[in-house]
Each structure stands twice: as structure tokens, then as C-alpha cells.
C-alpha positions as a Markdown table, in Angstrom:
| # | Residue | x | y | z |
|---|---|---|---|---|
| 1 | Unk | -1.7 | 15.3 | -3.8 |
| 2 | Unk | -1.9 | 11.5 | -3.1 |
| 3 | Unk | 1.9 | 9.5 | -3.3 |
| 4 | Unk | 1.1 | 5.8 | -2.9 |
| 5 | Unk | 3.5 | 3.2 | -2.0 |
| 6 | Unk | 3.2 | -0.9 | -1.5 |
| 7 | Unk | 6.0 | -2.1 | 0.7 |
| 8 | Unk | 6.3 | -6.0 | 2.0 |
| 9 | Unk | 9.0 | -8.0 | 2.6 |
| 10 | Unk | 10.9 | -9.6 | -0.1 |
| 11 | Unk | 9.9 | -8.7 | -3.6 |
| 12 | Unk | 6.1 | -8.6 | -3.3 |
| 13 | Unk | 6.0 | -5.0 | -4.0 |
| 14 | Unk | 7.8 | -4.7 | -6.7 |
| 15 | Unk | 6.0 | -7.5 | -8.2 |
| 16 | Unk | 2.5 | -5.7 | -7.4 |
| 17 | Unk | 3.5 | -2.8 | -8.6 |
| 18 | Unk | 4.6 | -4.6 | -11.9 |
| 19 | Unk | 1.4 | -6.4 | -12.5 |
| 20 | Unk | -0.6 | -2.7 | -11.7 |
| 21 | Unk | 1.3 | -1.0 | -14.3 |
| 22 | Unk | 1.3 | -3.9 | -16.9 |
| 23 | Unk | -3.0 | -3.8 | -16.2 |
| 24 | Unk | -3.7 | -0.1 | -15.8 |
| 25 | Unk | -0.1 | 1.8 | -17.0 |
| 26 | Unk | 1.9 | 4.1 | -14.9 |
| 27 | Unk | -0.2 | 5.2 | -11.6 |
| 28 | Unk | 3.0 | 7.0 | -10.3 |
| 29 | Unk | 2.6 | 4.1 | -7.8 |
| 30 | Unk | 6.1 | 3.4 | -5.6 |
| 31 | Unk | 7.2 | 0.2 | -3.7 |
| 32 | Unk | 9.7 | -0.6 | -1.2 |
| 33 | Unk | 11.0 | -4.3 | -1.4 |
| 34 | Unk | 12.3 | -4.9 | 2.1 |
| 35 | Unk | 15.1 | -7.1 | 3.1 |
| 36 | Unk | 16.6 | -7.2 | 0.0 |
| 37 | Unk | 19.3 | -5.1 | -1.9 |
| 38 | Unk | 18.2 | -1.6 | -2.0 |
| 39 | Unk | 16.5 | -1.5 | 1.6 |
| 40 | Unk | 18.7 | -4.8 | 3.5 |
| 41 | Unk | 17.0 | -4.3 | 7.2 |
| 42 | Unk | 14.3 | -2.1 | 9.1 |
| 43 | Unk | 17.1 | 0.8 | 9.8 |
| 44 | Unk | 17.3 | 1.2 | 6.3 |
| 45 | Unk | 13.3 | 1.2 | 5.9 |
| 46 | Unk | 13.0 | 3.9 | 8.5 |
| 47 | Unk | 15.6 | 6.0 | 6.3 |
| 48 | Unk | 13.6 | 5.6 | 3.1 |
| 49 | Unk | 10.0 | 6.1 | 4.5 |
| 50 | Unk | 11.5 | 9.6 | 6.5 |
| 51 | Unk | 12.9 | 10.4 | 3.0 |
| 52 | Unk | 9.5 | 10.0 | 1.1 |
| 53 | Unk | 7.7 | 11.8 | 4.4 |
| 54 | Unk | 10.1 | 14.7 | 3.6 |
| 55 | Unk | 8.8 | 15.1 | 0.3 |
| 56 | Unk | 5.5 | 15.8 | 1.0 |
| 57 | Unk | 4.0 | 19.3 | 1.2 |
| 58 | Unk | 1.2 | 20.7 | 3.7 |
| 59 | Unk | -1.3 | 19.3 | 1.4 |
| 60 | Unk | 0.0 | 16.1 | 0.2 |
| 61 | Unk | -1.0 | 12.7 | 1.9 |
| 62 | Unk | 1.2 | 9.4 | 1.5 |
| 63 | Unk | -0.7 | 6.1 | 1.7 |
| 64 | Unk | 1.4 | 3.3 | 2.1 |
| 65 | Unk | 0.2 | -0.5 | 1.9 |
| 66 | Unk | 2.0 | -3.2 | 3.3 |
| 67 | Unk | 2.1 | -6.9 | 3.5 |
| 68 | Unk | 1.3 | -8.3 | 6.5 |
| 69 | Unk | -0.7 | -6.7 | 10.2 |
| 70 | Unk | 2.0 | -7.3 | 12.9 |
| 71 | Unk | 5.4 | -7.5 | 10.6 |
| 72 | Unk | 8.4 | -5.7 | 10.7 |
| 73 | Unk | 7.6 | -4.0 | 7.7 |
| 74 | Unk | 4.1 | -2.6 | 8.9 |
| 75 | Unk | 5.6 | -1.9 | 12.1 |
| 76 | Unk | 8.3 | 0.1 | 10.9 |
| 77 | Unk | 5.9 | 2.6 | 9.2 |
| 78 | Unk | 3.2 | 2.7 | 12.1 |
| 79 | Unk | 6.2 | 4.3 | 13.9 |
| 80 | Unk | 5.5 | 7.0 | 11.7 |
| 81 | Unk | 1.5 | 7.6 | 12.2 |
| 82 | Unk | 2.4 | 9.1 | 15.1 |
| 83 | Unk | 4.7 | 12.2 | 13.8 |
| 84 | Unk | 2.9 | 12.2 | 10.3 |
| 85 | Unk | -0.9 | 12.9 | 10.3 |
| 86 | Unk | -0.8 | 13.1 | 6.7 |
| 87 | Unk | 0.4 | 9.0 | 6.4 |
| 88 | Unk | -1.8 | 6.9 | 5.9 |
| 89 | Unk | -0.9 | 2.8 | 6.5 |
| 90 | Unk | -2.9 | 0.1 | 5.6 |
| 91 | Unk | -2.1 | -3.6 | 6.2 |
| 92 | Unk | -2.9 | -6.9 | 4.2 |
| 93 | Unk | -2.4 | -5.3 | 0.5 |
| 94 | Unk | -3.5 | -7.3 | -2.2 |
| 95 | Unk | -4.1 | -6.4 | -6.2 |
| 96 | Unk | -7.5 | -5.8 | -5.6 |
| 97 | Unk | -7.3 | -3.9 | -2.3 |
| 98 | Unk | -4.2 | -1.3 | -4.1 |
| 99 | Unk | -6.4 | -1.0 | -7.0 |
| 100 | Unk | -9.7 | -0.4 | -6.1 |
| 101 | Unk | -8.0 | 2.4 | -4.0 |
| 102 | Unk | -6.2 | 3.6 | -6.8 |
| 103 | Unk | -9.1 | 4.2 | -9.5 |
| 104 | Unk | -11.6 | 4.7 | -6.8 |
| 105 | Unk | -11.9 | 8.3 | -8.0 |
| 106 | Unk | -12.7 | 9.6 | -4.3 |
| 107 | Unk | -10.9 | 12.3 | -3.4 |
| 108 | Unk | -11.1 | 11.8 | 0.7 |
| 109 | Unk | -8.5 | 9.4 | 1.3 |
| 110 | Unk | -10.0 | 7.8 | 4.5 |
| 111 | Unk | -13.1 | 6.8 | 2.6 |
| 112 | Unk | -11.4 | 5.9 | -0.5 |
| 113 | Unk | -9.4 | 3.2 | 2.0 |
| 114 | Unk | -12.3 | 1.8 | 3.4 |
| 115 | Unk | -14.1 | 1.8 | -0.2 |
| 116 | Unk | -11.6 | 0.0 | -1.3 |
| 117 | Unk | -11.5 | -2.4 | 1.4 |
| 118 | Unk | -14.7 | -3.3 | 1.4 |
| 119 | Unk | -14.3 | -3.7 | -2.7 |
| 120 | Unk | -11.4 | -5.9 | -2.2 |
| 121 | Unk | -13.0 | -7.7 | 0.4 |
| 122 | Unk | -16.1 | -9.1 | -1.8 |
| 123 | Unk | -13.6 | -9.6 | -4.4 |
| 124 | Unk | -12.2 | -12.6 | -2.3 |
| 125 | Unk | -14.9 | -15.6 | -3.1 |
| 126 | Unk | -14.7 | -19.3 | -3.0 |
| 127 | Unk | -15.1 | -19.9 | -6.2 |
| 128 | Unk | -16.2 | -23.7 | -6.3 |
| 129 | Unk | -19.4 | -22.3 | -4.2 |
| 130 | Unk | -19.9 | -19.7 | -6.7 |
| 131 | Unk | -20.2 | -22.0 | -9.1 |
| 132 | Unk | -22.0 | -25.0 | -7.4 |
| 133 | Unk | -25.1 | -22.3 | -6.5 |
């Protein structure tokens, strides 16, 4: 089993994961707002990401999406690839990006990243040349 989770700093997450459950329902999708009340500084995002690693069987994978390539949020999770071949992290999340990976349907998770990469990346158009062709 797939548990997915969108983690940024600030309230991003929770606000993705809002707008993906007002357009498609619950996904069982979980975010981690960093820096702010429940998770204050990277110690305490460490803690919560070993918590959710600990959960997962032999045959479960965790995917986790974060905000930006290079921040402290990323970083604190790449820490993990190394003990946790099941994790999954993937960097520059956006709506499209988590869900296009979410209703995908493929059942390999490496190819349903980059499928969903790819989708998310022709999603992003300028659309004043769209419309001046």
C-alpha cells in the first residue's frame, strides 16, 4: 500500500491537501505544515516523518512531496532515502503534479512519479501564447 504525504513550509500543504479533497474527496492523502504549530522546526519534522516510516509494513511505500529542491523541508526527508528504500521524495509539488500521481492508476510507484511529472509538466503553459496561436 501507497501512504502519500505533501509537506512544505508554512501552510502550503494543508492548503493542497484541502483543495485535493474539496476537487476529488478524501484520497487518504496526509500533509505536514512545517514551521508552524504542530511541527515548529526540522527536529520535530524528523520525529514525525520517522513516526509515519514506522508505520509502514514490508510492502507499503510512502511517497512524500515537498515544496521546494534544496529546502529544509526536502532536506529533512532526503535524510531518510538513505535508511528507507521504500520512501519515495519528490520535490517541486504542485496540484497538478500530486494529482496526476494520485489518480494515475499505475501501480509502480517510480513510473507513476515520473508519469505524473511529465503530466504536470505540460500542464504548466503560457497561456497568452496559447491563445495568440
Amino acid at each position: 500500500m501507497r501512504k502519500v504525504f505533501v509537506a512544505s513550509h508554512d501552510l502550503f500543504a494543508d492548503g493542497l491537501k484541502d483543495a485535493i479533497t474539496f476537487l476529488m474527496g478524501d484520497l487518504g492523502l496526509g500533509s505536514l505544515s512545517c514551521y508552524h504549530e504542530e511541527i515548529p522546526d526540522t527536529d520535530a519534522l524528523s520525529k514525525r516523518i520517522e513516526e509515519v516510516i514506522a508505520t509502514l509494513g514490508s510492502d507499503d511505500e510512502l511517497v512524500v512531496f515537498t515544496d521546494l529542491l534544496g529546502g529544509s523541508v526536502n532536506n529533512v526527508v532526503a535524510q531518510k532515502l538513505a535508511n528507507t528504500p521504500n520512501l519515495h521524495l519528490v520535490a517541486g509539488m504542485s496540484l497538478p503534479l500530486v494529482l496526476e500521481f494520485l489518480l494515475c492508476g499505475e501501480t509502480d510507484t517510480k513510473k507513476a512519479i515520473e508519469l505524473a511529472i511529465q503530466r504536470a509538466q505540460e500542464s504548466m503553459v503560457y497561456v497568452n501564447d496559447m491563445l495568440s496561436k
